[in-house]
Short mmCIF file of C-alpha atoms in Angstrom, two decimals:
data_model
loop_
_atom_site.label_atom_id
_atom_site.label_comp_id
_atom_site.label_asym_id
_atom_site.label_seq_id
_atom_site.Cartn_x
_atom_site.Cartn_y
_atom_site.Cartn_z
CA MET A 1033 9.84 3.56 -15.17
CA LEU A 1034 12.30 6.29 -16.02
CA THR A 1035 10.99 8.95 -18.39
CA ALA A 1036 12.03 12.43 -19.48
CA GLU A 1037 9.81 13.82 -16.68
CA GLY A 1038 11.41 11.58 -14.04
CA VAL A 1039 10.51 8.30 -12.34
CA VAL A 1040 6.91 7.16 -12.82
CA VAL A 1041 4.92 4.05 -11.94
CA ASP A 1042 4.44 1.51 -14.74
CA PRO A 1043 0.81 1.96 -15.97
CA ALA A 1044 0.42 -1.80 -16.53
CA LYS A 1045 1.17 -2.48 -12.87
CA ILE A 1046 -1.26 0.23 -11.75
CA GLU A 1047 -4.00 -1.30 -13.89
CA ALA A 1048 -3.34 -4.78 -12.49
CA VAL A 1049 -3.69 -3.54 -8.90
CA THR A 1050 -6.76 -1.36 -9.53
CA GLU A 1051 -8.57 -4.26 -11.19
CA TRP A 1052 -7.80 -6.65 -8.31
CA GLN A 1053 -11.14 -8.03 -7.15
CA GLN A 1054 -12.28 -8.41 -3.53
CA LEU A 1055 -10.31 -11.11 -1.76
CA LYS A 1056 -12.33 -14.27 -1.21
CA ASN A 1057 -10.05 -16.54 0.81
CA ILE A 1058 -6.77 -16.79 2.69
CA THR A 1059 -4.82 -17.62 -0.48
CA ASP A 1060 -6.05 -14.37 -2.05
CA ILE A 1061 -4.96 -12.43 1.05
CA ARG A 1062 -1.50 -14.01 0.97
CA SER A 1063 -1.16 -13.23 -2.72
CA PHE A 1064 -2.19 -9.59 -2.35
CA LEU A 1065 -0.10 -8.99 0.78
CA GLY A 1066 2.86 -10.62 -0.98
CA LEU A 1067 2.66 -8.05 -3.75
CA ALA A 1068 1.94 -5.15 -1.42
CA GLY A 1069 4.69 -6.26 0.97
CA TYR A 1070 7.24 -5.90 -1.82
CA TYR A 1071 6.48 -2.14 -1.79
CA ARG A 1072 5.94 -1.80 1.98
CA ARG A 1073 8.92 0.50 2.46
CA PHE A 1074 7.15 3.09 0.30
CA ILE A 1075 3.87 2.91 2.26
CA GLU A 1076 3.81 4.70 5.58
CA ASN A 1077 2.20 2.63 8.37
CA PHE A 1078 1.95 -0.40 6.08
CA SER A 1079 1.60 -2.90 8.93
CA LYS A 1080 -1.14 -0.85 10.63
CA ILE A 1081 -3.09 -0.57 7.39
CA ALA A 1082 -2.73 -4.28 6.58
CA LYS A 1083 -3.52 -5.47 10.13
CA PRO A 1084 -7.18 -6.45 9.50
CA MET A 1085 -6.07 -8.68 6.64
CA THR A 1086 -3.04 -10.14 8.44
CA LYS A 1087 -5.28 -11.10 11.38
CA GLN A 1088 -7.16 -13.35 8.93
CA LEU A 1089 -3.92 -15.32 8.41
CA GLU A 1090 -3.65 -16.41 12.06
CA ASN A 1091 -4.17 -20.10 12.80
CA GLY A 1092 -7.69 -21.01 13.87
CA VAL A 1093 -9.28 -17.78 12.65
CA PRO A 1094 -12.18 -18.44 10.27
CA PHE A 1095 -12.16 -16.38 7.07
CA VAL A 1096 -14.56 -13.44 7.42
CA TRP A 1097 -14.20 -10.51 5.01
CA SER A 1098 -15.27 -7.60 7.22
CA GLU A 1099 -15.69 -3.90 6.47
CA LYS A 1100 -12.31 -3.31 8.14
CA CYS A 1101 -10.69 -5.82 5.78
CA GLU A 1102 -12.30 -4.15 2.77
CA ALA A 1103 -11.19 -0.69 3.95
CA SER A 1104 -7.66 -2.00 4.48
CA PHE A 1105 -7.65 -3.61 1.03
CA GLN A 1106 -8.91 -0.45 -0.69
CA GLU A 1107 -6.45 1.80 1.16
CA LEU A 1108 -3.49 -0.38 0.21
CA LYS A 1109 -4.67 -0.48 -3.41
CA SER A 1110 -4.90 3.30 -3.38
CA LYS A 1111 -1.44 3.72 -1.89
CA LEU A 1112 0.04 1.25 -4.38
CA THR A 1113 -1.43 3.05 -7.38
CA THR A 1114 -0.75 6.68 -6.53
CA THR A 1115 2.50 8.52 -6.25
CA PRO A 1116 3.17 11.39 -3.89
CA VAL A 1117 3.39 14.83 -5.40
CA LEU A 1118 6.67 16.56 -4.76
CA THR A 1119 6.91 20.33 -4.91
CA LEU A 1120 9.64 22.86 -4.45
CA SER A 1121 9.92 24.17 -0.94
CA ASN A 1122 9.16 27.78 -0.14
CA ILE A 1123 12.36 29.29 1.30
CA ARG A 1124 10.30 32.04 2.94
CA LYS A 1125 8.66 29.50 5.27
CA ASP A 1126 10.12 27.35 8.03
CA ILE A 1127 11.30 23.94 6.89
CA VAL A 1128 11.14 20.90 9.17
CA VAL A 1129 13.26 17.89 8.24
CA TYR A 1130 12.52 14.44 9.67
CA CYS A 1131 15.33 11.90 9.45
CA ASP A 1132 15.36 8.19 10.20
CA ALA A 1133 18.90 7.32 11.21
CA SER A 1134 18.13 3.72 12.22
CA ARG A 1135 20.50 2.15 9.69
#
């Protein structure tokens, strides 16, 4: 959403994600990862974080909701519902710029 203060996350979407209950089957995993995948470009190391859940989607793997899956789920929920804080840089300190020129 665009406000007078700048771009902010829609509170209704944050509430929907924070209230998402523990995933109980493969359909739930697909549904959650579908939503999270839409925002994957904004989440650093998305595929590494989601790996325990994506392993559940492999053929022949029985559904087992492990502690790793729960940690992955909670971390993605956290990253989807928080926004990074941007501050002004201090010109008296060194500044390091990282650039991805892959496109």
